[in-house]
JSON list of C-alpha atoms in Angstrom, two decimals:
[
{"chain": "A", "resi": 85, "resn": "VAL", "atom": "CA", "xyz": [83.26, 110.80, 75.30]},
{"chain": "A", "resi": 86, "resn": "ARG", "atom": "CA", "xyz": [81.91, 114.36, 75.56]},
{"chain": "A", "resi": 87, "resn": "LYS", "atom": "CA", "xyz": [79.40, 113.83, 72.75]},
{"chain": "A", "resi": 88, "resn": "ALA", "atom": "CA", "xyz": [78.06, 110.67, 74.39]},
{"chain": "A", "resi": 89, "resn": "GLY", "atom": "CA", "xyz": [77.94, 112.30, 77.85]},
{"chain": "A", "resi": 90, "resn": "ILE", "atom": "CA", "xyz": [80.12, 109.66, 79.48]},
{"chain": "A", "resi": 91, "resn": "THR", "atom": "CA", "xyz": [81.32, 110.87, 82.86]},
{"chain": "A", "resi": 92, "resn": "ILE", "atom": "CA", "xyz": [82.94, 107.75, 84.33]},
{"chain": "A", "resi": 93, "resn": "ILE", "atom": "CA", "xyz": [85.48, 105.54, 82.63]},
{"chain": "A", "resi": 94, "resn": "ALA", "atom": "CA", "xyz": [86.76, 102.55, 84.56]},
{"chain": "A", "resi": 95, "resn": "THR", "atom": "CA", "xyz": [89.30, 100.10, 83.30]},
{"chain": "A", "resi": 96, "resn": "SER", "atom": "CA", "xyz": [90.84, 97.35, 85.33]},
{"chain": "A", "resi": 97, "resn": "GLN", "atom": "CA", "xyz": [92.75, 95.35, 82.77]},
{"chain": "A", "resi": 98, "resn": "ALA", "atom": "CA", "xyz": [94.42, 97.38, 80.03]},
{"chain": "A", "resi": 99, "resn": "PRO", "atom": "CA", "xyz": [94.47, 101.17, 80.33]},
{"chain": "A", "resi": 100, "resn": "ALA", "atom": "CA", "xyz": [97.06, 101.30, 77.54]},
{"chain": "A", "resi": 101, "resn": "LEU", "atom": "CA", "xyz": [94.33, 100.28, 75.08]},
{"chain": "A", "resi": 102, "resn": "LEU", "atom": "CA", "xyz": [92.35, 103.47, 75.69]},
{"chain": "A", "resi": 103, "resn": "GLY", "atom": "CA", "xyz": [92.94, 106.40, 73.36]},
{"chain": "A", "resi": 104, "resn": "SER", "atom": "CA", "xyz": [95.07, 109.35, 74.46]},
{"chain": "A", "resi": 105, "resn": "SER", "atom": "CA", "xyz": [92.15, 111.76, 74.00]},
{"chain": "A", "resi": 106, "resn": "ILE", "atom": "CA", "xyz": [90.26, 109.95, 76.75]},
{"chain": "A", "resi": 107, "resn": "PHE", "atom": "CA", "xyz": [93.15, 110.41, 79.17]},
{"chain": "A", "resi": 108, "resn": "SER", "atom": "CA", "xyz": [93.45, 114.11, 78.36]},
{"chain": "A", "resi": 109, "resn": "ASN", "atom": "CA", "xyz": [89.84, 114.68, 79.47]},
{"chain": "A", "resi": 110, "resn": "LEU", "atom": "CA", "xyz": [90.04, 112.95, 82.86]},
{"chain": "A", "resi": 111, "resn": "TYR", "atom": "CA", "xyz": [89.35, 114.86, 86.06]},
{"chain": "A", "resi": 112, "resn": "VAL", "atom": "CA", "xyz": [90.29, 112.06, 88.47]},
{"chain": "A", "resi": 113, "resn": "SER", "atom": "CA", "xyz": [92.88, 109.42, 87.70]},
{"chain": "A", "resi": 114, "resn": "ILE", "atom": "CA", "xyz": [93.35, 106.47, 90.05]},
{"chain": "A", "resi": 115, "resn": "MET", "atom": "CA", "xyz": [96.03, 103.85, 89.51]},
{"chain": "A", "resi": 116, "resn": "MET", "atom": "CA", "xyz": [96.12, 100.70, 91.58]},
{"chain": "A", "resi": 117, "resn": "ALA", "atom": "CA", "xyz": [98.52, 97.78, 91.08]},
{"chain": "A", "resi": 118, "resn": "LEU", "atom": "CA", "xyz": [98.98, 96.88, 87.41]},
{"chain": "A", "resi": 119, "resn": "SER", "atom": "CA", "xyz": [100.94, 93.87, 86.24]},
{"chain": "A", "resi": 120, "resn": "ASP", "atom": "CA", "xyz": [101.97, 95.12, 82.80]},
{"chain": "A", "resi": 121, "resn": "GLY", "atom": "CA", "xyz": [104.75, 97.69, 82.51]},
{"chain": "A", "resi": 122, "resn": "HIS", "atom": "CA", "xyz": [103.16, 99.18, 79.37]},
{"chain": "A", "resi": 123, "resn": "ASP", "atom": "CA", "xyz": [99.97, 99.93, 81.31]},
{"chain": "A", "resi": 124, "resn": "ILE", "atom": "CA", "xyz": [101.94, 101.43, 84.21]},
{"chain": "A", "resi": 125, "resn": "ASN", "atom": "CA", "xyz": [103.88, 103.67, 81.82]},
{"chain": "A", "resi": 126, "resn": "LYS", "atom": "CA", "xyz": [100.63, 104.82, 80.16]},
{"chain": "A", "resi": 127, "resn": "MET", "atom": "CA", "xyz": [99.11, 105.73, 83.54]},
{"chain": "A", "resi": 128, "resn": "GLN", "atom": "CA", "xyz": [102.30, 107.51, 84.64]},
{"chain": "A", "resi": 129, "resn": "LYS", "atom": "CA", "xyz": [102.23, 109.58, 81.45]},
{"chain": "A", "resi": 130, "resn": "CYS", "atom": "CA", "xyz": [98.52, 110.34, 81.95]},
{"chain": "A", "resi": 131, "resn": "MET", "atom": "CA", "xyz": [99.14, 111.45, 85.54]},
{"chain": "A", "resi": 132, "resn": "GLY", "atom": "CA", "xyz": [102.27, 113.44, 84.73]},
{"chain": "A", "resi": 133, "resn": "ILE", "atom": "CA", "xyz": [104.53, 111.34, 86.96]},
{"chain": "A", "resi": 134, "resn": "MET", "atom": "CA", "xyz": [108.09, 112.19, 85.92]},
{"chain": "A", "resi": 135, "resn": "ASP", "atom": "CA", "xyz": [110.09, 111.91, 89.18]},
{"chain": "A", "resi": 136, "resn": "SER", "atom": "CA", "xyz": [112.15, 108.70, 89.15]},
{"chain": "A", "resi": 137, "resn": "ASP", "atom": "CA", "xyz": [111.28, 107.77, 92.76]},
{"chain": "A", "resi": 138, "resn": "GLN", "atom": "CA", "xyz": [107.57, 108.20, 92.06]},
{"chain": "A", "resi": 139, "resn": "ARG", "atom": "CA", "xyz": [107.88, 106.19, 88.84]},
{"chain": "A", "resi": 140, "resn": "ASP", "atom": "CA", "xyz": [109.60, 103.37, 90.74]},
{"chain": "A", "resi": 141, "resn": "HIS", "atom": "CA", "xyz": [106.86, 103.39, 93.38]},
{"chain": "A", "resi": 142, "resn": "CYS", "atom": "CA", "xyz": [104.21, 102.87, 90.69]},
{"chain": "A", "resi": 143, "resn": "HIS", "atom": "CA", "xyz": [105.77, 99.49, 89.92]},
{"chain": "A", "resi": 144, "resn": "LYS", "atom": "CA", "xyz": [105.54, 98.51, 93.62]},
{"chain": "A", "resi": 145, "resn": "ILE", "atom": "CA", "xyz": [102.01, 99.59, 94.54]},
{"chain": "A", "resi": 146, "resn": "LYS", "atom": "CA", "xyz": [100.77, 97.40, 97.39]},
{"chain": "A", "resi": 147, "resn": "GLU", "atom": "CA", "xyz": [97.36, 95.86, 98.02]},
{"chain": "A", "resi": 148, "resn": "ARG", "atom": "CA", "xyz": [94.75, 98.50, 99.03]},
{"chain": "A", "resi": 149, "resn": "GLU", "atom": "CA", "xyz": [97.06, 101.29, 97.87]},
{"chain": "A", "resi": 150, "resn": "ALA", "atom": "CA", "xyz": [96.49, 103.68, 94.95]},
{"chain": "A", "resi": 151, "resn": "VAL", "atom": "CA", "xyz": [98.07, 106.69, 93.28]},
{"chain": "A", "resi": 152, "resn": "VAL", "atom": "CA", "xyz": [95.53, 109.48, 92.68]},
{"chain": "A", "resi": 153, "resn": "LYS", "atom": "CA", "xyz": [95.63, 112.69, 90.67]},
{"chain": "A", "resi": 154, "resn": "LEU", "atom": "CA", "xyz": [92.90, 115.32, 90.65]},
{"chain": "A", "resi": 155, "resn": "ALA", "atom": "CA", "xyz": [93.03, 117.58, 87.60]},
{"chain": "A", "resi": 156, "resn": "GLY", "atom": "CA", "xyz": [91.19, 120.54, 89.07]},
{"chain": "A", "resi": 157, "resn": "ARG", "atom": "CA", "xyz": [92.25, 120.79, 92.71]},
{"chain": "A", "resi": 158, "resn": "TYR", "atom": "CA", "xyz": [95.48, 119.08, 93.62]},
{"chain": "A", "resi": 159, "resn": "LEU", "atom": "CA", "xyz": [97.69, 118.75, 90.57]},
{"chain": "A", "resi": 160, "resn": "LYS", "atom": "CA", "xyz": [100.40, 116.57, 92.13]},
{"chain": "A", "resi": 161, "resn": "PRO", "atom": "CA", "xyz": [99.74, 112.81, 92.26]},
{"chain": "A", "resi": 162, "resn": "PHE", "atom": "CA", "xyz": [99.51, 111.39, 95.79]},
{"chain": "A", "resi": 163, "resn": "VAL", "atom": "CA", "xyz": [99.29, 107.95, 97.40]},
{"chain": "A", "resi": 164, "resn": "ILE", "atom": "CA", "xyz": [96.25, 106.81, 99.35]},
{"chain": "A", "resi": 165, "resn": "THR", "atom": "CA", "xyz": [95.62, 103.69, 101.41]},
{"chain": "A", "resi": 166, "resn": "ILE", "atom": "CA", "xyz": [92.17, 102.15, 101.10]},
{"chain": "A", "resi": 167, "resn": "PRO", "atom": "CA", "xyz": [91.00, 100.91, 104.52]},
{"chain": "A", "resi": 168, "resn": "ASP", "atom": "CA", "xyz": [90.18, 97.26, 105.03]},
{"chain": "A", "resi": 169, "resn": "ILE", "atom": "CA", "xyz": [86.43, 96.57, 105.11]},
{"chain": "A", "resi": 170, "resn": "LYS", "atom": "CA", "xyz": [86.77, 95.69, 108.82]},
{"chain": "A", "resi": 171, "resn": "GLU", "atom": "CA", "xyz": [88.00, 99.24, 109.46]},
{"chain": "A", "resi": 172, "resn": "TRP", "atom": "CA", "xyz": [84.98, 100.65, 107.57]},
{"chain": "A", "resi": 173, "resn": "LYS", "atom": "CA", "xyz": [82.63, 98.74, 109.83]},
{"chain": "A", "resi": 174, "resn": "ASN", "atom": "CA", "xyz": [84.35, 100.28, 112.87]},
{"chain": "A", "resi": 175, "resn": "LEU", "atom": "CA", "xyz": [83.70, 103.71, 111.39]},
{"chain": "A", "resi": 176, "resn": "GLY", "atom": "CA", "xyz": [80.00, 102.90, 111.07]},
{"chain": "A", "resi": 177, "resn": "TRP", "atom": "CA", "xyz": [80.02, 103.22, 107.26]},
{"chain": "A", "resi": 178, "resn": "THR", "atom": "CA", "xyz": [78.56, 99.77, 106.60]},
{"chain": "A", "resi": 179, "resn": "SER", "atom": "CA", "xyz": [75.82, 97.83, 108.25]}
]
């Protein structure tokens, strides 16, 4: 990844298929709802989620919700809610 200069890696189907070295070089990790337990476990390991309540929540992520971890600033994973597109229009972010 470094040699090729890749700065963004996005996977929506099977994060468990990516190599561990790729996960160790991530600055931002974002996990939305995943259907496969193996993929969820891989993302939890990548994000350092060890607390049992947090691990359980990862299996119940709702629509427009995500777990985020920033490697350089805020080391603890946190949950965000992505606003509905109608809310974005009210904020004047879309035309």
